[in-house]
PDB file of C-alpha atoms and ligand atoms in Angstrom:
ATOM      1  CA  MET A 436     -23.260 -31.251  46.785  1.00  0.00           C
ATOM      2  CA  PRO A 437     -20.785 -33.980  45.950  1.00  0.00           C
ATOM      3  CA  THR A 438     -17.606 -34.376  48.140  1.00  0.00           C
ATOM      4  CA  PRO A 439     -14.673 -32.572  46.872  1.00  0.00           C
ATOM      5  CA  LYS A 440     -12.040 -34.776  45.114  1.00  0.00           C
ATOM      6  CA  SER A 441      -8.928 -35.170  47.039  1.00  0.00           C
ATOM      7  CA  VAL A 442      -5.894 -34.245  44.886  1.00  0.00           C
ATOM      8  CA  TRP A 443      -2.179 -33.721  44.967  1.00  0.00           C
ATOM      9  CA  ILE A 444      -0.729 -31.183  42.604  1.00  0.00           C
ATOM     10  CA  ASP A 445       2.676 -31.847  41.012  1.00  0.00           C
ATOM     11  CA  THR A 446       3.873 -28.966  38.807  1.00  0.00           C
ATOM     12  CA  ASP A 447       6.800 -27.496  36.900  1.00  0.00           C
ATOM     13  CA  VAL A 448       5.416 -24.022  37.298  1.00  0.00           C
ATOM     14  CA  ALA A 449       7.550 -21.452  35.293  1.00  0.00           C
ATOM     15  CA  ILE A 450       5.432 -18.359  34.782  1.00  0.00           C
ATOM     16  CA  GLY A 451       7.506 -15.293  34.335  1.00  0.00           C
ATOM     17  CA  THR A 452      10.841 -17.029  33.990  1.00  0.00           C
ATOM     18  CA  SER A 453      13.000 -17.221  30.821  1.00  0.00           C
ATOM     19  CA  THR A 454      16.127 -18.797  29.307  1.00  0.00           C
ATOM     20  CA  PRO A 455      18.330 -17.399  26.543  1.00  0.00           C
ATOM     21  CA  ARG A 456      15.942 -19.150  24.196  1.00  0.00           C
ATOM     22  CA  GLY A 457      12.960 -17.291  25.389  1.00  0.00           C
ATOM     23  CA  TYR A 458      10.062 -17.188  27.892  1.00  0.00           C
ATOM     24  CA  ASN A 459       8.861 -20.302  29.701  1.00  0.00           C
ATOM     25  CA  ASP A 460       5.354 -21.628  29.578  1.00  0.00           C
ATOM     26  CA  VAL A 461       2.728 -19.928  31.790  1.00  0.00           C
ATOM     27  CA  ASP A 462       0.148 -22.767  31.865  1.00  0.00           C
ATOM     28  CA  ASP A 463       1.028 -24.237  35.202  1.00  0.00           C
ATOM     29  CA  ALA A 464       0.160 -20.985  36.987  1.00  0.00           C
ATOM     30  CA  PHE A 465      -3.189 -21.015  35.202  1.00  0.00           C
ATOM     31  CA  ALA A 466      -3.898 -24.515  36.354  1.00  0.00           C
ATOM     32  CA  LEU A 467      -2.842 -23.800  40.020  1.00  0.00           C
ATOM     33  CA  LEU A 468      -5.180 -20.696  40.200  1.00  0.00           C
ATOM     34  CA  ASP A 469      -7.960 -22.632  38.481  1.00  0.00           C
ATOM     35  CA  LEU A 470      -7.669 -25.347  41.247  1.00  0.00           C
ATOM     36  CA  PHE A 471      -7.301 -22.871  44.123  1.00  0.00           C
ATOM     37  CA  ALA A 472     -10.550 -21.307  42.783  1.00  0.00           C
ATOM     38  CA  ALA A 473     -12.605 -24.578  43.063  1.00  0.00           C
ATOM     39  CA  PRO A 474     -12.635 -25.677  46.710  1.00  0.00           C
ATOM     40  CA  GLU A 475     -16.199 -27.060  46.234  1.00  0.00           C
ATOM     41  CA  ALA A 476     -14.795 -29.636  43.705  1.00  0.00           C
ATOM     42  CA  VAL A 477     -11.199 -30.258  44.882  1.00  0.00           C
ATOM     43  CA  GLN A 478      -9.570 -30.657  48.185  1.00  0.00           C
ATOM     44  CA  ILE A 479      -5.866 -29.910  47.744  1.00  0.00           C
ATOM     45  CA  ARG A 480      -3.810 -32.379  49.747  1.00  0.00           C
ATOM     46  CA  GLY A 481      -0.487 -30.896  48.909  1.00  0.00           C
ATOM     47  CA  ILE A 482       1.659 -29.364  46.267  1.00  0.00           C
ATOM     48  CA  SER A 483       5.041 -30.505  44.841  1.00  0.00           C
ATOM     49  CA  VAL A 484       7.409 -29.242  42.168  1.00  0.00           C
ATOM     50  CA  VAL A 485       9.481 -30.790  39.557  1.00  0.00           C
ATOM     51  CA  TYR A 486      12.071 -29.521  36.885  1.00  0.00           C
ATOM     52  CA  GLY A 487      10.699 -29.252  33.309  1.00  0.00           C
ATOM     53  CA  ASN A 488       9.595 -25.865  31.998  1.00  0.00           C
ATOM     54  CA  THR A 489      12.161 -24.387  34.226  1.00  0.00           C
ATOM     55  CA  THR A 490      14.677 -25.514  36.853  1.00  0.00           C
ATOM     56  CA  LEU A 491      13.605 -26.994  40.163  1.00  0.00           C
ATOM     57  CA  PRO A 492      14.730 -23.902  42.242  1.00  0.00           C
ATOM     58  CA  ASN A 493      12.625 -21.661  40.017  1.00  0.00           C
ATOM     59  CA  ALA A 494       9.692 -23.940  40.185  1.00  0.00           C
ATOM     60  CA  LEU A 495       9.958 -24.167  44.002  1.00  0.00           C
ATOM     61  CA  GLN A 496      10.141 -20.417  44.457  1.00  0.00           C
ATOM     62  CA  LEU A 497       7.207 -19.759  42.210  1.00  0.00           C
ATOM     63  CA  GLY A 498       5.143 -22.552  43.652  1.00  0.00           C
ATOM     64  CA  GLN A 499       5.632 -21.169  47.165  1.00  0.00           C
ATOM     65  CA  GLU A 500       4.841 -17.611  46.050  1.00  0.00           C
ATOM     66  CA  ILE A 501       1.707 -18.629  44.291  1.00  0.00           C
ATOM     67  CA  SER A 502       0.519 -20.871  47.087  1.00  0.00           C
ATOM     68  CA  GLU A 503       1.028 -18.119  49.700  1.00  0.00           C
ATOM     69  CA  ARG A 504      -0.339 -15.185  47.535  1.00  0.00           C
ATOM     70  CA  PHE A 505      -3.340 -16.801  45.996  1.00  0.00           C
ATOM     71  CA  GLY A 506      -3.940 -20.042  47.805  1.00  0.00           C
ATOM     72  CA  GLU A 507      -4.111 -21.152  51.393  1.00  0.00           C
ATOM     73  CA  GLY A 508      -0.396 -21.217  51.844  1.00  0.00           C
ATOM     74  CA  TRP A 509       0.018 -24.878  51.433  1.00  0.00           C
ATOM     75  CA  PRO A 510       3.624 -26.049  51.791  1.00  0.00           C
ATOM     76  CA  VAL A 511       5.427 -26.898  48.469  1.00  0.00           C
ATOM     77  CA  ALA A 512       7.636 -29.943  48.407  1.00  0.00           C
ATOM     78  CA  ALA A 513      10.739 -29.960  46.323  1.00  0.00           C
ATOM     79  CA  GLY A 514      10.913 -32.929  43.905  1.00  0.00           C
ATOM     80  CA  ALA A 515      13.260 -34.139  41.112  1.00  0.00           C
ATOM     81  CA  SER A 516      15.727 -31.804  39.408  1.00  0.00           C
ATOM     82  CA  ALA A 517      16.263 -34.184  36.498  1.00  0.00           C
ATOM     83  CA  PRO A 518      14.753 -37.226  34.910  1.00  0.00           C
ATOM     84  CA  LEU A 519      14.561 -40.619  36.743  1.00  0.00           C
ATOM     85  CA  ASN A 520      17.783 -42.409  36.910  1.00  0.00           C
ATOM     86  CA  LEU A 521      17.191 -46.055  37.712  1.00  0.00           C
ATOM     87  CA  ARG A 522      20.698 -46.346  39.194  1.00  0.00           C
ATOM     88  CA  GLU A 523      20.077 -43.588  41.613  1.00  0.00           C
ATOM     89  CA  ALA A 524      16.308 -43.203  42.174  1.00  0.00           C
ATOM     90  CA  GLN A 525      16.571 -41.268  45.464  1.00  0.00           C
ATOM     91  CA  PRO A 526      13.692 -40.008  47.523  1.00  0.00           C
ATOM     92  CA  THR A 527      12.946 -36.376  47.554  1.00  0.00           C
ATOM     93  CA  GLU A 528      10.807 -34.093  49.736  1.00  0.00           C
ATOM     94  CA  ALA A 529       8.062 -34.508  47.137  1.00  0.00           C
ATOM     95  CA  THR A 530       8.084 -38.341  47.034  1.00  0.00           C
ATOM     96  CA  GLU A 531       8.112 -38.520  50.843  1.00  0.00           C
ATOM     97  CA  ALA A 532       5.305 -35.920  51.196  1.00  0.00           C
ATOM     98  CA  MET A 533       3.188 -37.680  48.600  1.00  0.00           C
ATOM     99  CA  ALA A 534       3.827 -41.031  50.288  1.00  0.00           C
ATOM    100  CA  ARG A 535       2.753 -39.680  53.675  1.00  0.00           C
ATOM    101  CA  ALA A 536      -0.362 -38.167  52.135  1.00  0.00           C
ATOM    102  CA  LEU A 537      -1.248 -41.563  50.349  1.00  0.00           C
ATOM    103  CA  ARG A 538      -0.673 -43.528  53.521  1.00  0.00           C
ATOM    104  CA  GLU A 539      -3.264 -41.276  55.341  1.00  0.00           C
ATOM    105  CA  ALA A 540      -5.903 -41.443  52.532  1.00  0.00           C
ATOM    106  CA  PRO A 541      -6.191 -42.320  48.870  1.00  0.00           C
ATOM    107  CA  MET A 542      -6.000 -39.312  46.461  1.00  0.00           C
ATOM    108  CA  HIS A 543      -5.779 -38.296  42.858  1.00  0.00           C
ATOM    109  CA  ILE A 544      -2.589 -36.755  41.489  1.00  0.00           C
ATOM    110  CA  LEU A 545      -2.535 -34.072  39.007  1.00  0.00           C
ATOM    111  CA  ALA A 546       0.847 -34.197  37.468  1.00  0.00           C
ATOM    112  CA  VAL A 547       1.213 -31.292  35.071  1.00  0.00           C
ATOM    113  CA  GLY A 548       5.042 -31.481  34.588  1.00  0.00           C
ATOM    114  CA  PRO A 549       7.301 -34.404  33.766  1.00  0.00           C
ATOM    115  CA  ALA A 550       6.076 -37.468  35.731  1.00  0.00           C
ATOM    116  CA  THR A 551       9.457 -37.985  37.488  1.00  0.00           C
ATOM    117  CA  ASN A 552       8.113 -37.478  40.997  1.00  0.00           C
ATOM    118  CA  VAL A 553       5.245 -39.922  40.548  1.00  0.00           C
ATOM    119  CA  GLY A 554       7.589 -42.512  38.830  1.00  0.00           C
ATOM    120  CA  THR A 555      10.062 -42.350  41.549  1.00  0.00           C
ATOM    121  CA  LEU A 556       7.276 -42.611  44.215  1.00  0.00           C
ATOM    122  CA  LEU A 557       5.964 -45.850  42.546  1.00  0.00           C
ATOM    123  CA  LEU A 558       9.469 -47.375  42.175  1.00  0.00           C
ATOM    124  CA  ARG A 559      10.228 -46.801  45.868  1.00  0.00           C
ATOM    125  CA  GLU A 560       6.796 -47.462  47.377  1.00  0.00           C
ATOM    126  CA  PRO A 561       5.005 -49.762  44.832  1.00  0.00           C
ATOM    127  CA  GLN A 562       2.510 -50.812  47.590  1.00  0.00           C
ATOM    128  CA  LEU A 563       1.089 -47.311  47.514  1.00  0.00           C
ATOM    129  CA  ALA A 564       0.063 -47.732  43.777  1.00  0.00           C
ATOM    130  CA  GLY A 565      -3.383 -48.912  44.897  1.00  0.00           C
ATOM    131  CA  LYS A 566      -3.999 -45.687  46.841  1.00  0.00           C
ATOM    132  CA  ILE A 567      -3.552 -43.478  43.849  1.00  0.00           C
ATOM    133  CA  LEU A 568      -7.012 -42.962  42.471  1.00  0.00           C
ATOM    134  CA  SER A 569      -5.713 -41.590  39.226  1.00  0.00           C
ATOM    135  CA  VAL A 570      -2.865 -39.529  37.675  1.00  0.00           C
ATOM    136  CA  THR A 571      -3.999 -36.846  35.278  1.00  0.00           C
ATOM    137  CA  LEU A 572      -1.178 -35.910  32.858  1.00  0.00           C
ATOM    138  CA  VAL A 573      -0.543 -33.489  30.041  1.00  0.00           C
ATOM    139  CA  ALA A 574       0.782 -35.874  27.391  1.00  0.00           C
ATOM    140  CA  GLY A 575      -0.024 -38.377  24.610  1.00  0.00           C
ATOM    141  CA  ARG A 576      -1.272 -38.334  21.013  1.00  0.00           C
ATOM    142  CA  ARG A 577      -3.033 -40.553  18.519  1.00  0.00           C
ATOM    143  CA  GLY A 578       0.034 -41.396  16.410  1.00  0.00           C
ATOM    144  CA  PRO A 579       3.641 -40.236  15.648  1.00  0.00           C
ATOM    145  CA  ASP A 580       2.211 -38.393  12.565  1.00  0.00           C
ATOM    146  CA  GLN A 581       0.027 -36.184  14.779  1.00  0.00           C
ATOM    147  CA  HIS A 582       2.510 -33.317  15.079  1.00  0.00           C
ATOM    148  CA  PHE A 583       2.255 -30.544  17.647  1.00  0.00           C
ATOM    149  CA  LYS A 584       2.073 -27.538  15.376  1.00  0.00           C
ATOM    150  CA  VAL A 585       0.303 -24.326  16.579  1.00  0.00           C
ATOM    151  CA  GLY A 586       0.358 -22.240  13.327  1.00  0.00           C
ATOM    152  CA  PRO A 587       1.278 -22.385   9.655  1.00  0.00           C
ATOM    153  CA  HIS A 588       4.772 -21.193  10.335  1.00  0.00           C
ATOM    154  CA  HIS A 589       5.490 -23.493  13.177  1.00  0.00           C
ATOM    155  CA  HIS A 590       8.405 -25.715  12.362  1.00  0.00           C
ATOM    156  CA  PRO A 591       9.750 -27.955  13.824  1.00  0.00           C
ATOM    157  CA  PRO A 592       6.719 -28.907  15.973  1.00  0.00           C
ATOM    158  CA  PHE A 593       6.612 -28.927  19.777  1.00  0.00           C
ATOM    159  CA  PRO A 594       7.751 -31.941  21.620  1.00  0.00           C
ATOM    160  CA  ASP A 595       5.460 -33.850  23.900  1.00  0.00           C
ATOM    161  CA  LEU A 596       7.475 -32.178  26.564  1.00  0.00           C
ATOM    162  CA  ASN A 597       6.245 -33.807  29.850  1.00  0.00           C
ATOM    163  CA  PHE A 598       6.542 -37.327  28.278  1.00  0.00           C
ATOM    164  CA  ASP A 599       9.798 -36.680  26.231  1.00  0.00           C
ATOM    165  CA  LEU A 600      11.611 -35.329  29.332  1.00  0.00           C
ATOM    166  CA  ASP A 601      10.938 -38.693  31.273  1.00  0.00           C
ATOM    167  CA  PRO A 602       9.317 -41.606  29.279  1.00  0.00           C
ATOM    168  CA  LEU A 603      10.646 -43.896  31.931  1.00  0.00           C
ATOM    169  CA  ALA A 604       8.377 -42.390  34.563  1.00  0.00           C
ATOM    170  CA  PHE A 605       5.346 -42.990  32.220  1.00  0.00           C
ATOM    171  CA  GLN A 606       6.564 -46.564  31.723  1.00  0.00           C
ATOM    172  CA  ILE A 607       6.586 -47.007  35.405  1.00  0.00           C
ATOM    173  CA  MET A 608       3.055 -45.651  35.948  1.00  0.00           C
ATOM    174  CA  LEU A 609       1.714 -47.998  33.193  1.00  0.00           C
ATOM    175  CA  GLU A 610       3.575 -50.920  34.717  1.00  0.00           C
ATOM    176  CA  LYS A 611       2.149 -50.330  38.166  1.00  0.00           C
ATOM    177  CA  GLY A 612      -1.336 -50.174  36.721  1.00  0.00           C
ATOM    178  CA  VAL A 613      -2.213 -46.643  38.047  1.00  0.00           C
ATOM    179  CA  PRO A 614      -5.368 -45.343  36.268  1.00  0.00           C
ATOM    180  CA  LEU A 615      -4.166 -42.505  33.959  1.00  0.00           C
ATOM    181  CA  ASN A 616      -6.087 -39.645  32.383  1.00  0.00           C
ATOM    182  CA  LEU A 617      -4.421 -37.959  29.526  1.00  0.00           C
ATOM    183  CA  ALA A 618      -5.153 -34.184  28.667  1.00  0.00           C
ATOM    184  CA  PRO A 619      -3.037 -34.133  25.365  1.00  0.00           C
ATOM    185  CA  PHE A 620      -2.063 -31.508  22.891  1.00  0.00           C
ATOM    186  CA  GLU A 621      -5.137 -32.415  21.023  1.00  0.00           C
ATOM    187  CA  VAL A 622      -7.462 -31.059  23.689  1.00  0.00           C
ATOM    188  CA  SER A 623      -5.462 -27.980  24.496  1.00  0.00           C
ATOM    189  CA  HIS A 624      -5.069 -27.124  20.803  1.00  0.00           C
ATOM    190  CA  LYS A 625      -8.804 -26.377  20.765  1.00  0.00           C
ATOM    191  CA  VAL A 626      -8.513 -23.547  23.270  1.00  0.00           C
ATOM    192  CA  TRP A 627      -6.854 -20.272  22.347  1.00  0.00           C
ATOM    193  CA  ILE A 628      -5.905 -17.381  24.808  1.00  0.00           C
ATOM    194  CA  ASP A 629      -5.389 -14.162  22.889  1.00  0.00           C
ATOM    195  CA  SER A 630      -4.566 -10.611  23.970  1.00  0.00           C
ATOM    196  CA  GLY A 631      -8.241  -9.843  24.329  1.00  0.00           C
ATOM    197  CA  ASP A 632      -8.527 -12.627  26.858  1.00  0.00           C
ATOM    198  CA  LEU A 633      -5.484 -11.328  28.686  1.00  0.00           C
ATOM    199  CA  ASP A 634      -7.135  -7.823  28.831  1.00  0.00           C
ATOM    200  CA  ARG A 635     -10.245  -9.362  30.321  1.00  0.00           C
ATOM    201  CA  LEU A 636      -8.210 -11.420  32.810  1.00  0.00           C
ATOM    202  CA  ALA A 637      -6.279  -8.354  33.793  1.00  0.00           C
ATOM    203  CA  ARG A 638      -9.516  -6.630  34.871  1.00  0.00           C
ATOM    204  CA  LEU A 639     -10.815  -9.554  36.776  1.00  0.00           C
ATOM    205  CA  ASN A 640      -8.868  -9.364  40.023  1.00  0.00           C
ATOM    206  CA  GLU A 641      -5.300  -9.615  41.399  1.00  0.00           C
ATOM    207  CA  ALA A 642      -4.885 -13.069  40.431  1.00  0.00           C
ATOM    208  CA  GLY A 643      -6.116 -12.453  36.823  1.00  0.00           C
ATOM    209  CA  ALA A 644      -3.843  -9.435  36.706  1.00  0.00           C
ATOM    210  CA  TYR A 645      -0.993 -11.635  37.759  1.00  0.00           C
ATOM    211  CA  LEU A 646      -1.607 -14.200  34.960  1.00  0.00           C
ATOM    212  CA  ALA A 647      -2.207 -11.631  32.404  1.00  0.00           C
ATOM    213  CA  THR A 648       0.887  -9.569  33.086  1.00  0.00           C
ATOM    214  CA  HIS A 649       3.157 -12.500  32.955  1.00  0.00           C
ATOM    215  CA  SER A 650       1.514 -14.066  29.921  1.00  0.00           C
ATOM    216  CA  ARG A 651       2.028 -11.167  27.397  1.00  0.00           C
ATOM    217  CA  ALA A 652       5.698 -11.948  26.630  1.00  0.00           C
ATOM    218  CA  TRP A 653       4.695 -15.747  26.269  1.00  0.00           C
ATOM    219  CA  LEU A 654       1.840 -14.891  23.965  1.00  0.00           C
ATOM    220  CA  ALA A 655       4.130 -12.719  21.791  1.00  0.00           C
ATOM    221  CA  GLN A 656       6.463 -15.611  21.348  1.00  0.00           C
ATOM    222  CA  TRP A 657       3.608 -17.566  19.587  1.00  0.00           C
ATOM    223  CA  GLN A 658       3.088 -14.887  16.915  1.00  0.00           C
ATOM    224  CA  PRO A 659       5.949 -15.943  14.647  1.00  0.00           C
ATOM    225  CA  PHE A 660       4.282 -19.406  14.340  1.00  0.00           C
ATOM    226  CA  GLY A 661       1.357 -17.689  12.712  1.00  0.00           C
ATOM    227  CA  ALA A 662      -0.893 -18.137  15.909  1.00  0.00           C
ATOM    228  CA  THR A 663      -3.116 -15.470  17.160  1.00  0.00           C
ATOM    229  CA  GLY A 664      -3.063 -16.788  20.724  1.00  0.00           C
ATOM    230  CA  PHE A 665      -1.525 -19.566  22.863  1.00  0.00           C
ATOM    231  CA  ASN A 666      -2.848 -22.955  23.915  1.00  0.00           C
ATOM    232  CA  PRO A 667      -3.008 -22.996  27.726  1.00  0.00           C
ATOM    233  CA  PHE A 668      -2.032 -26.727  28.034  1.00  0.00           C
ATOM    234  CA  ASP A 669      -2.152 -27.571  31.686  1.00  0.00           C
ATOM    235  CA  VAL A 670      -5.377 -25.571  32.421  1.00  0.00           C
ATOM    236  CA  LEU A 671      -7.171 -28.182  30.262  1.00  0.00           C
ATOM    237  CA  ALA A 672      -6.125 -30.852  32.666  1.00  0.00           C
ATOM    238  CA  SER A 673      -7.145 -28.841  35.755  1.00  0.00           C
ATOM    239  CA  SER A 674     -10.386 -27.708  34.289  1.00  0.00           C
ATOM    240  CA  TRP A 675     -11.316 -31.210  33.243  1.00  0.00           C
ATOM    241  CA  PHE A 676     -10.402 -32.513  36.723  1.00  0.00           C
ATOM    242  CA  ILE A 677     -12.496 -29.841  38.473  1.00  0.00           C
ATOM    243  CA  ASP A 678     -15.572 -30.176  36.289  1.00  0.00           C
ATOM    244  CA  PRO A 679     -15.441 -32.860  33.435  1.00  0.00           C
ATOM    245  CA  ARG A 680     -18.975 -31.948  32.241  1.00  0.00           C
ATOM    246  CA  GLY A 681     -19.072 -31.261  28.593  1.00  0.00           C
ATOM    247  CA  PHE A 682     -15.538 -32.537  27.877  1.00  0.00           C
ATOM    248  CA  LYS A 683     -15.327 -35.409  25.350  1.00  0.00           C
ATOM    249  CA  ALA A 684     -13.080 -38.265  26.199  1.00  0.00           C
ATOM    250  CA  GLU A 685     -12.455 -41.865  25.187  1.00  0.00           C
ATOM    251  CA  ARG A 686     -11.041 -44.871  26.972  1.00  0.00           C
ATOM    252  CA  LEU A 687      -8.155 -46.080  24.616  1.00  0.00           C
ATOM    253  CA  PRO A 688      -5.312 -48.451  24.786  1.00  0.00           C
ATOM    254  CA  VAL A 689      -1.857 -46.714  25.124  1.00  0.00           C
ATOM    255  CA  GLN A 690       1.692 -47.793  24.352  1.00  0.00           C
ATOM    256  CA  PHE A 691       5.050 -46.566  23.384  1.00  0.00           C
ATOM    257  CA  CYS A 692       5.745 -46.287  19.618  1.00  0.00           C
ATOM    258  CA  TYR A 693       9.371 -45.664  18.515  1.00  0.00           C
ATOM    259  CA  HIS A 694       9.530 -43.459  15.508  1.00  0.00           C
ATOM    260  CA  ARG A 695      11.631 -40.654  13.854  1.00  0.00           C
ATOM    261  CA  ASP A 696      11.970 -37.609  16.143  1.00  0.00           C
ATOM    262  CA  ASP A 697       9.620 -34.979  14.553  1.00  0.00           C
ATOM    263  CA  THR A 698      11.216 -32.195  16.545  1.00  0.00           C
ATOM    264  CA  ARG A 699      14.669 -32.787  14.917  1.00  0.00           C
ATOM    265  CA  PRO A 700      13.970 -32.799  11.222  1.00  0.00           C
ATOM    266  CA  ASP A 701      17.652 -31.881  10.629  1.00  0.00           C
ATOM    267  CA  GLN A 702      18.760 -35.143  12.317  1.00  0.00           C
ATOM    268  CA  PRO A 703      17.351 -37.913  10.100  1.00  0.00           C
ATOM    269  CA  ASP A 704      18.848 -40.587  12.492  1.00  0.00           C
ATOM    270  CA  ALA A 705      17.147 -39.221  15.609  1.00  0.00           C
ATOM    271  CA  TYR A 706      14.356 -41.413  16.990  1.00  0.00           C
ATOM    272  CA  LYS A 707      12.286 -41.158  20.150  1.00  0.00           C
ATOM    273  CA  PRO A 708       9.380 -42.904  21.844  1.00  0.00           C
ATOM    274  CA  TYR A 709       5.865 -41.482  21.388  1.00  0.00           C
ATOM    275  CA  LEU A 710       3.069 -42.022  23.861  1.00  0.00           C
ATOM    276  CA  VAL A 711       0.336 -43.230  21.473  1.00  0.00           C
ATOM    277  CA  VAL A 712      -3.314 -44.176  22.006  1.00  0.00           C
ATOM    278  CA  ASP A 713      -4.917 -46.449  19.424  1.00  0.00           C
ATOM    279  CA  ARG A 714      -7.829 -48.893  19.706  1.00  0.00           C
ATOM    280  CA  ARG A 715      -5.841 -51.380  17.623  1.00  0.00           C
ATOM    281  CA  PHE A 716      -3.323 -51.930  20.531  1.00  0.00           C
ATOM    282  CA  ARG A 717      -5.754 -54.617  21.969  1.00  0.00           C
ATOM    283  CA  ALA A 718      -3.450 -55.996  24.614  1.00  0.00           C
ATOM    284  CA  ALA A 719      -2.287 -52.583  26.011  1.00  0.00           C
ATOM    285  CA  PRO A 720      -3.640 -50.984  29.154  1.00  0.00           C
ATOM    286  CA  LYS A 721      -6.349 -48.286  28.644  1.00  0.00           C
ATOM    287  CA  VAL A 722      -6.206 -44.666  29.658  1.00  0.00           C
ATOM    288  CA  LEU A 723      -8.799 -41.925  29.471  1.00  0.00           C
ATOM    289  CA  TYR A 724      -7.882 -39.691  26.487  1.00  0.00           C
ATOM    290  CA  ILE A 725      -9.546 -36.390  26.730  1.00  0.00           C
ATOM    291  CA  HIS A 726      -9.762 -34.885  23.275  1.00  0.00           C
ATOM    292  CA  THR A 727     -12.415 -32.072  23.130  1.00  0.00           C
ATOM    293  CA  PRO A 728     -13.190 -29.264  25.654  1.00  0.00           C
ATOM    294  CA  PRO A 729     -16.656 -27.940  26.255  1.00  0.00           C
ATOM    295  CA  PRO A 730     -17.711 -25.032  23.957  1.00  0.00           C
ATOM    296  CA  ASP A 731     -18.004 -22.675  27.134  1.00  0.00           C
ATOM    297  CA  PHE A 732     -14.535 -23.700  28.312  1.00  0.00           C
ATOM    298  CA  LYS A 733     -13.172 -20.207  28.699  1.00  0.00           C
ATOM    299  CA  ALA A 734     -16.368 -18.764  30.195  1.00  0.00           C
ATOM    300  CA  ARG A 735     -16.249 -21.506  32.972  1.00  0.00           C
ATOM    301  CA  LEU A 736     -12.480 -20.847  33.585  1.00  0.00           C
ATOM    302  CA  TRP A 737     -13.038 -17.100  33.830  1.00  0.00           C
ATOM    303  CA  ALA A 738     -15.940 -17.533  36.196  1.00  0.00           C
ATOM    304  CA  ARG A 739     -13.819 -19.687  38.478  1.00  0.00           C
ATOM    305  CA  LEU A 740     -10.765 -17.365  38.391  1.00  0.00           C
ATOM    306  CA  ALA A 741     -13.180 -14.442  39.092  1.00  0.00           C
ATOM    307  CA  ARG A 742     -13.740 -15.909  42.609  1.00  0.00           C
ATOM    308  CA  LEU A 743     -10.136 -15.351  43.541  1.00  0.00           C
ATOM    309  CA  SER A 744      -9.009 -12.095  45.049  1.00  0.00           C
TER     310      SER A 744
HETATM  311 CA1  LIG B1102       3.526 -27.965  33.190  1.00  0.00          CA
END
């Protein structure tokens, strides 16, 4: 039996919350429960939260609730409530807790929200960069023309949310030379959770019922796009981290590419950076770009979740 990998989870968990625009993403909760269900593979060193899919207070409350109800009650540290500001890059409970953990022993970081907490940590404590074994992120694409569309009626496409909210945090991670693994839209777009999957999840156990109950409204929100399910973005990162067997990934150079903002087609003068992998960027640092899940991805996920109570 291999030793469990030591990991810190940084999340913008938002399940069950909404804004006037609609329901927020449920995927962080799937990823948290997936990780809680795999103690043989991962040793959870700590959990922190960040703004992103919802506000920091919402993420903190949900993180604590999920940790206590379905996990071992790990404390949840509050991180950033807004993107990194170089003029005021203050420490947070999250950056201090991560720094303490790194000083004790090296660990991986699974950062499934905006990377603000990791970026801030690296700015303030660059000497700890060498203790970060890797950071796994949900971001990136092969080019600005790879649009994040989930159905024939989906327009404009989704942003690369975690990257778009705080590109500077990604720039800092690259500059500090931390090994990065990207679980991008490309890999999650190959997995669909539909209402049959939610029915099955609901029958699994209390944890499955929790995920299913809070995912129905989110799923319904994808129907106008012409999608019959939803892509569970963050759980691709957690599942790959737990057990990478069967996933396909490539080591590719990564860099920022500035291009028209595809999420604002009505604003022809709007540009934004894209996080792009391309083997032609010869001088750029390389990341692991995970692009294809194993064929039995969902069966493996359900089998793990079934172990929860
Ligand atoms: Ca997330």
